[in-house]
Coordinates of N, CA, C and O in Angstrom, one line a residue:
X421 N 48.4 7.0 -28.7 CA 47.2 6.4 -29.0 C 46.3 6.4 -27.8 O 46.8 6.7 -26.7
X422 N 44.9 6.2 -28.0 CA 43.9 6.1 -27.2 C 43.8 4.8 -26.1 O 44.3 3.8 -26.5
X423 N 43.3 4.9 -25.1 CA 43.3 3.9 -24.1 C 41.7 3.4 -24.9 O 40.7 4.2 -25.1
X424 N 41.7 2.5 -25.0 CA 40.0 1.7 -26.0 C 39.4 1.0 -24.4 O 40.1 0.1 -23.9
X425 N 38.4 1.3 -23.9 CA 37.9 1.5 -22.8 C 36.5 0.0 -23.3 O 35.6 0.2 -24.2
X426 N 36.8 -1.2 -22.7 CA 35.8 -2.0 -22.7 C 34.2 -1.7 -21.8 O 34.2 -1.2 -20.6
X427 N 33.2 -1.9 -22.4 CA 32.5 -1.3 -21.0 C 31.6 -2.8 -21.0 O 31.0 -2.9 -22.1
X428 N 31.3 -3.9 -20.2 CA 30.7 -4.8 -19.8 C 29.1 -4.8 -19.7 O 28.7 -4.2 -18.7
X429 N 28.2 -5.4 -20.7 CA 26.5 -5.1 -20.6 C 26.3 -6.7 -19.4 O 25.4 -6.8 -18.5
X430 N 27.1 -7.3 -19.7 CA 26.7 -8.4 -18.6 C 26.0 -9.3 -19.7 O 25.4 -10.3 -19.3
X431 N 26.1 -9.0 -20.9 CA 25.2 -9.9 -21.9 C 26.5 -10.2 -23.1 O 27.3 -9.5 -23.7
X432 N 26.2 -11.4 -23.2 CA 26.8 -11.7 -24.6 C 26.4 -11.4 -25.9 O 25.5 -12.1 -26.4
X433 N 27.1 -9.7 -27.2 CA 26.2 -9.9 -28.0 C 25.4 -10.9 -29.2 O 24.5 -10.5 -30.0
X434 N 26.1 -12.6 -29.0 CA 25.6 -13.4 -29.7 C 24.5 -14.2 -29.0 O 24.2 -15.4 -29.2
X435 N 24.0 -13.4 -28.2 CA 22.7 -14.2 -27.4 C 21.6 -13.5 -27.9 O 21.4 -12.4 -28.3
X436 N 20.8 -14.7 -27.7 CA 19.1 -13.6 -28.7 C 18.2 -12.7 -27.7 O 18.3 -13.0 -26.5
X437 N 17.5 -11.9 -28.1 CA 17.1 -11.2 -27.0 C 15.7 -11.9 -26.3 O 14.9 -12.6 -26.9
X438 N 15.6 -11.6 -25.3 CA 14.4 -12.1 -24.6 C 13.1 -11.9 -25.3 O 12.8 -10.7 -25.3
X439 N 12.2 -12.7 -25.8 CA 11.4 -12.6 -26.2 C 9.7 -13.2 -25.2 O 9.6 -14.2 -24.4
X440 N 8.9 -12.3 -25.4 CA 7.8 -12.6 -24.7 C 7.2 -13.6 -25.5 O 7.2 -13.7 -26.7
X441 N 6.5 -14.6 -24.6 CA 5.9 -15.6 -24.5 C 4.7 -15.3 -25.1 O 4.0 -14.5 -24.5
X442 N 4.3 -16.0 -26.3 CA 2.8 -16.0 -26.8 C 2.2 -16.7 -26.5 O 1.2 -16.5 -27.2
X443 N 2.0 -17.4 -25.8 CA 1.1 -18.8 -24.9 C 1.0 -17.6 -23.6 O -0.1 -17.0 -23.3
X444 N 1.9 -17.6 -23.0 CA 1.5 -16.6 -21.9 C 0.5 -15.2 -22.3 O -0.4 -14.7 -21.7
X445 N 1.1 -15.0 -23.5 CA -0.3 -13.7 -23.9 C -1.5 -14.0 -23.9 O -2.3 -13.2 -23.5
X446 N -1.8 -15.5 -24.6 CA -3.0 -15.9 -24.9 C -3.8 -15.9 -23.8 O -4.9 -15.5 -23.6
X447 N -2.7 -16.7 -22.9 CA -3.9 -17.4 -21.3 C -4.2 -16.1 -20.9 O -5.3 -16.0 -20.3
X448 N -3.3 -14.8 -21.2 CA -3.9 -14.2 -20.0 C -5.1 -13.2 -20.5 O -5.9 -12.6 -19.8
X449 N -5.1 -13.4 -21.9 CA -6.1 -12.8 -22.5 C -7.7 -13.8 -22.6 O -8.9 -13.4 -22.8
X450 N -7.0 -15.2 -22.4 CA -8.6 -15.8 -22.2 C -9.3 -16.0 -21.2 O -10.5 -16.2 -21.2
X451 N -8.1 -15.7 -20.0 CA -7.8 -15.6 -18.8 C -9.1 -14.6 -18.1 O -10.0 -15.0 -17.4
X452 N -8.8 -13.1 -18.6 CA -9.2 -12.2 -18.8 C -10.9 -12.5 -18.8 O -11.8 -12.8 -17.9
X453 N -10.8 -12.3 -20.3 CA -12.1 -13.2 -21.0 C -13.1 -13.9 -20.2 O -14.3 -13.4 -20.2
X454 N -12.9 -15.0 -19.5 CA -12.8 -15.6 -18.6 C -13.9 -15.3 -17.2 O -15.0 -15.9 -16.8
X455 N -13.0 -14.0 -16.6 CA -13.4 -13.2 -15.4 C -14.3 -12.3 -15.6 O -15.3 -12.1 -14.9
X456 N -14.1 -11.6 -17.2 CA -15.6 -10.7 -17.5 C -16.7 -11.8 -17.6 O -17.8 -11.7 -17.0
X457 N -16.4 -12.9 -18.6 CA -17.8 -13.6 -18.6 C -18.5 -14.7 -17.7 O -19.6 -15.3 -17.8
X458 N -17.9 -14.6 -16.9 CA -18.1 -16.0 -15.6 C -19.6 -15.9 -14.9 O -20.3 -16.9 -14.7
X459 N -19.9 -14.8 -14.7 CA -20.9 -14.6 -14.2 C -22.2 -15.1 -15.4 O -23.2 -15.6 -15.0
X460 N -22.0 -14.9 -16.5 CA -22.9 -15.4 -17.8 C -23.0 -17.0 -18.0 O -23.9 -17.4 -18.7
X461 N -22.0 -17.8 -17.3 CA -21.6 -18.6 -17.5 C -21.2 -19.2 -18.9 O -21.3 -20.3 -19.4
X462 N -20.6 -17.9 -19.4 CA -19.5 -17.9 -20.8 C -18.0 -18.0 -20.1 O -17.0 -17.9 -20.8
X463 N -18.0 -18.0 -18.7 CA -16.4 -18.1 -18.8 C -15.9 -19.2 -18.3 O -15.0 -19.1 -17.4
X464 N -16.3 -20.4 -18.8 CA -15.9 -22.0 -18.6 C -15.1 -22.4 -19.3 O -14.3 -23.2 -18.8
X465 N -15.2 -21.9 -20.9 CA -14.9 -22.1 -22.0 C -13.3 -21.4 -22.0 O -12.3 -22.0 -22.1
X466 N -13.5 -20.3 -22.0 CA -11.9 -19.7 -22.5 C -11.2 -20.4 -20.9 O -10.4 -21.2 -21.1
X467 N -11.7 -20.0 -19.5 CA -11.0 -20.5 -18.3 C -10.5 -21.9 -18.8 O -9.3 -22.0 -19.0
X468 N -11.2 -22.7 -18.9 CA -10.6 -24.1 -19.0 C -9.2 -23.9 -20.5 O -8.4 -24.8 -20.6
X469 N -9.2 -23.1 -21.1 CA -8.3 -22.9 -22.5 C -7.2 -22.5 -21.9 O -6.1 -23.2 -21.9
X470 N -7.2 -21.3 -21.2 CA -6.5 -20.5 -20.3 C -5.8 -21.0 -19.4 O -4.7 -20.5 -19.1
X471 N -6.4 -22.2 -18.8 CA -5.7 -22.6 -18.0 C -4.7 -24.1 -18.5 O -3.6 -24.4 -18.1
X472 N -5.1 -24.6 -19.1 CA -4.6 -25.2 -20.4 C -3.0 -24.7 -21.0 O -2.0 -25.3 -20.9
X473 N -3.4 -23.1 -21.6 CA -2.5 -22.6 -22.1 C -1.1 -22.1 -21.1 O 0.1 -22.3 -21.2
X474 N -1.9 -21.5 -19.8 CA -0.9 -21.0 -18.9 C 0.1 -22.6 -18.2 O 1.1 -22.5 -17.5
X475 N -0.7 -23.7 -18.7 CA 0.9 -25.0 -18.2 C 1.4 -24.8 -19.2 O 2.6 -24.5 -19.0
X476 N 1.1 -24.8 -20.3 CA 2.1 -25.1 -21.2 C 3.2 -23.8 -21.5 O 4.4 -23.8 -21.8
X477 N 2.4 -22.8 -21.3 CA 3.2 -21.6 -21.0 C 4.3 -21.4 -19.5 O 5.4 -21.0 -19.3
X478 N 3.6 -21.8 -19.0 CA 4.8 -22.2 -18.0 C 6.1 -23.0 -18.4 O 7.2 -22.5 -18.5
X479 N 5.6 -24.5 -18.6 CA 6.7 -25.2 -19.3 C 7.5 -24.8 -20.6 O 8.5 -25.4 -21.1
X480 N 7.0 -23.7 -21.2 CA 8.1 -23.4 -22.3 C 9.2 -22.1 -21.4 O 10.4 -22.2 -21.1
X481 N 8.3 -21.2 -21.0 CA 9.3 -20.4 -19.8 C 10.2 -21.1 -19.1 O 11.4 -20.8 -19.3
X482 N 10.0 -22.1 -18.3 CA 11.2 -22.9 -17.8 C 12.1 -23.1 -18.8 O 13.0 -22.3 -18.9
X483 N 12.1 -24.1 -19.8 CA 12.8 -24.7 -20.8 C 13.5 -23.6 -20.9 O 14.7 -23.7 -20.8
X484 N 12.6 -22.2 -21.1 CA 13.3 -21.2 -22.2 C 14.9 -20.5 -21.7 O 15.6 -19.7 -22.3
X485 N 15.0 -21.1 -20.5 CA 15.9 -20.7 -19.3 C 16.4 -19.0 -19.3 O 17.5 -18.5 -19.3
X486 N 15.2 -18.7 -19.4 CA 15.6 -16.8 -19.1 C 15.3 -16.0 -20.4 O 15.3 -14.8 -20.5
X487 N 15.2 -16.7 -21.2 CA 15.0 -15.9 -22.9 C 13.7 -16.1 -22.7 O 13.4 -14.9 -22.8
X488 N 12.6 -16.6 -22.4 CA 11.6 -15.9 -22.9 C 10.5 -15.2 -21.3 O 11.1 -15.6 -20.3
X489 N 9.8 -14.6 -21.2 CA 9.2 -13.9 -20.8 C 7.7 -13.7 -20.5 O 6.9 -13.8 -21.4
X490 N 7.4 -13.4 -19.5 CA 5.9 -13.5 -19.3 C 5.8 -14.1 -18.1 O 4.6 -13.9 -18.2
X491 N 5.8 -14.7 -17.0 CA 5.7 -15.1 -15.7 C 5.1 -14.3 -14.9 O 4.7 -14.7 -13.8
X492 N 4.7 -13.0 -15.6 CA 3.4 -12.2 -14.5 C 2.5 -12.7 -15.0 O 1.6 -13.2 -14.4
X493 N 2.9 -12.5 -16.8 CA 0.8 -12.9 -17.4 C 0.9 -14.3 -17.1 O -0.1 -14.5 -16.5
X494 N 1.5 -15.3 -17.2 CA 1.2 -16.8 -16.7 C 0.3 -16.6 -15.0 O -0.8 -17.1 -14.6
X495 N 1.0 -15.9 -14.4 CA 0.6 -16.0 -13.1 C -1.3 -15.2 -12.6 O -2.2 -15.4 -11.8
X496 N -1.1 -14.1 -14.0 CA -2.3 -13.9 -13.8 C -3.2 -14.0 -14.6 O -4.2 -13.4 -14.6
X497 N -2.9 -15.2 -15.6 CA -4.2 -16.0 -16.3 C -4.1 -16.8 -15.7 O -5.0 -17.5 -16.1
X498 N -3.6 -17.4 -14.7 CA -4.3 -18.6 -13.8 C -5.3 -17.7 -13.2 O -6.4 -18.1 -13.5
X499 N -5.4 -16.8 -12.5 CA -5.6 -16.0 -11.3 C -7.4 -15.9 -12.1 O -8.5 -16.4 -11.7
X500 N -7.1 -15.1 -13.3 CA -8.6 -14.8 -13.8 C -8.8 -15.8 -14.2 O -9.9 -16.1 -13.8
X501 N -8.4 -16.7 -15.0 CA -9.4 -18.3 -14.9 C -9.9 -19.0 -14.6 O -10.8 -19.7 -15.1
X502 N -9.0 -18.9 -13.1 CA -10.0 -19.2 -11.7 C -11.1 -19.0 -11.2 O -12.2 -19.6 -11.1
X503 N -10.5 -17.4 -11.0 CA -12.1 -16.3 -10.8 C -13.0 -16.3 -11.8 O -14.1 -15.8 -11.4
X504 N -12.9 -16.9 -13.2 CA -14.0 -16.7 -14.3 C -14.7 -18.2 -13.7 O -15.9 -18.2 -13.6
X505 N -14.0 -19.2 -13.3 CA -14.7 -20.6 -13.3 C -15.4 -20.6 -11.6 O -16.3 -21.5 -11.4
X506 N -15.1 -19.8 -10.8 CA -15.5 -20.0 -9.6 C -16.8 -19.1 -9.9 O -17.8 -19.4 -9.4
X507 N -16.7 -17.7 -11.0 CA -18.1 -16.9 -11.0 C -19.2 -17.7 -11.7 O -20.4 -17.4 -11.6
X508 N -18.7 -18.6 -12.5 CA -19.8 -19.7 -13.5 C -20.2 -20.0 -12.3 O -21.3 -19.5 -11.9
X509 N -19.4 -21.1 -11.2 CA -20.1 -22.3 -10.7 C -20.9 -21.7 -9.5 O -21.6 -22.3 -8.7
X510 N -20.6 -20.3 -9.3 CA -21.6 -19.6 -8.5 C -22.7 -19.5 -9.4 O -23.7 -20.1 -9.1
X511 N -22.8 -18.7 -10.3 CA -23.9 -18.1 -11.1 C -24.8 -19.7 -11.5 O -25.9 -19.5 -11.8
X512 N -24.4 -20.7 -11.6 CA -24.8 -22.0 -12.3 C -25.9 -22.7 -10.7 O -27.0 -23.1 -10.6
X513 N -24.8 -22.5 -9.7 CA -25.6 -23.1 -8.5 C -26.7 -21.7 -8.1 O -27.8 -22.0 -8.0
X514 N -26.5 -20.5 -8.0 CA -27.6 -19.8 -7.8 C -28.8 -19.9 -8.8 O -29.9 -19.7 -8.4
X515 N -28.5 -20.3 -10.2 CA -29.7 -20.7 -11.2 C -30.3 -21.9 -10.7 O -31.5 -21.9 -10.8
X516 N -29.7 -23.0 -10.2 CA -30.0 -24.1 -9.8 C -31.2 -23.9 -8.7 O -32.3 -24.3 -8.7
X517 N -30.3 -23.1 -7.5 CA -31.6 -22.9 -6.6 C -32.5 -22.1 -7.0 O -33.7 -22.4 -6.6
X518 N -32.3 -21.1 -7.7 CA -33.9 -20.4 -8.1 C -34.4 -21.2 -8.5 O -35.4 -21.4 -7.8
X519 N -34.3 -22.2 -9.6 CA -35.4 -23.2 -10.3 C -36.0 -23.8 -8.9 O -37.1 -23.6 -8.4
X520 N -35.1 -24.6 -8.5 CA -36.0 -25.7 -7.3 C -36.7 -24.0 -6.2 O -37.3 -24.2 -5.2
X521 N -36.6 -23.6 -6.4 CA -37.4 -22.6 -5.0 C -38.5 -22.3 -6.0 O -39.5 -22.1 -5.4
X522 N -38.5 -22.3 -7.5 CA -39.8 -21.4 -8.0 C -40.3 -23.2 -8.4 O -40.9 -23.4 -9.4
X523 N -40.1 -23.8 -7.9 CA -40.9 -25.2 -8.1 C -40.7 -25.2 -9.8 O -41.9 -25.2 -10.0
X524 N -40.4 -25.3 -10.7 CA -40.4 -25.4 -12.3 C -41.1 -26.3 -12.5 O -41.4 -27.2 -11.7
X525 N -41.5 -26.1 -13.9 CA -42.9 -27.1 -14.2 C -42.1 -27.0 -15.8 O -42.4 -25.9 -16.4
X526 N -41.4 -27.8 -16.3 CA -41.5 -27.6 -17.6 C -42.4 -28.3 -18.4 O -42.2 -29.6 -18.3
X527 N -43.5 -27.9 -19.2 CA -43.7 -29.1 -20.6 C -45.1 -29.5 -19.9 O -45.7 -30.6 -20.2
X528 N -45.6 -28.4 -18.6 CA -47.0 -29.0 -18.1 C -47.9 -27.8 -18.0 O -47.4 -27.1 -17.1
X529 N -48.7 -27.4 -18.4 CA -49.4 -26.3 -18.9 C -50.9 -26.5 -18.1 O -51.6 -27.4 -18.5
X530 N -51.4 -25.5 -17.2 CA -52.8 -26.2 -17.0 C -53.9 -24.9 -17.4 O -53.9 -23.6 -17.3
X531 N -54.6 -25.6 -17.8 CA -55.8 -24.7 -18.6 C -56.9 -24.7 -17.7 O -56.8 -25.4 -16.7
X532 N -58.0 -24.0 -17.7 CA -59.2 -23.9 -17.2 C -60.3 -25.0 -17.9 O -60.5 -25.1 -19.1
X533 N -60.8 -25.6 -17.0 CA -61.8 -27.1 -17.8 C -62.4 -26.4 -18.9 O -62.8 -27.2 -19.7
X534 N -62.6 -25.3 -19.1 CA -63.7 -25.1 -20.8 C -62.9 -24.9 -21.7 O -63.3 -24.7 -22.9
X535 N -61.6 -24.9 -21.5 CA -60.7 -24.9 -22.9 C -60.6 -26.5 -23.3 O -60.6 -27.4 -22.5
X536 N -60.6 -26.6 -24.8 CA -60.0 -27.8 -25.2 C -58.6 -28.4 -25.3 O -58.4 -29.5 -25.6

C-alpha cells in the first residue's frame, strides 16, 4: 500500500475564509471622494462619513480577529479624509480672505443721483 502523505496549509478547513471589510471599502471610497472634492469645498461631507466609517471599520477588523480584511484601505481613508477636510478648510479660509480684501458690499447697490 501507499504511504498517504499529509501536507499542512497551516489553516483549518472548517474556518471561513477571510473576507474583505465593507465599511473599510466604503471609507476609502468616500475617503477618496473626499480628496478630489476638498478643494470645492464638497469634501466635508463624504470626509466627515469616511471618517466615521473608517472607526467603525476599524472596530469590526479588530473584533474580526484575522477573518476580515482591509487595514490598508482603513488606513487610507483616514489619510484622504483628512487631506479632503484640510483642502476645504484651506479653500473656505482663502474665500474668506478674498471677500474681506475685495471689501464685499452685499445688498448695497449705488446708482448715479439721476436714476430713481
Amino acid at each position: 500500500m501507499g504511504d498517504a502523505t499529509i501536507v499542512f496549509t497551516g489553516r483549518d478547513p472548517a474556518d471561513p475564509d477571510p473576507v474583505a471589510d465593507s465599511k473599510a471599502t466604503a471609507a476609502f471610497g468616500l475617503g477618496l471622494l473626499s480628496a478630489v472634492t476638498g478643494l470645492a469645498l464638497g469634501g466635508v461631507v463624504p470626509g466627515t462619513i469616511a471618517l466615521a466609517l473608517a472607526r467603525q471599520a476599524r472596530a469590526e477588523l479588530r473584533d474580526g480577529a484575522g477573518w476580515r480584511t482591509g487595514a490598508g484601505r482603513v488606513r487610507w481613508a483616514e489619510r484622504l479624509a483628512w487631506l479632503g477636510l484640510a483642502l476645504a478648510a484651506i479653500s473656505a479660509l482663502a474665500l474668506a480672505v478674498m471677500l474681506v480684501l475685495r471689501g464685499v458690499r452685499f445688498g448695497r447697490q449705488d446708482f448715479p443721483p439721476t436714476v430713481d
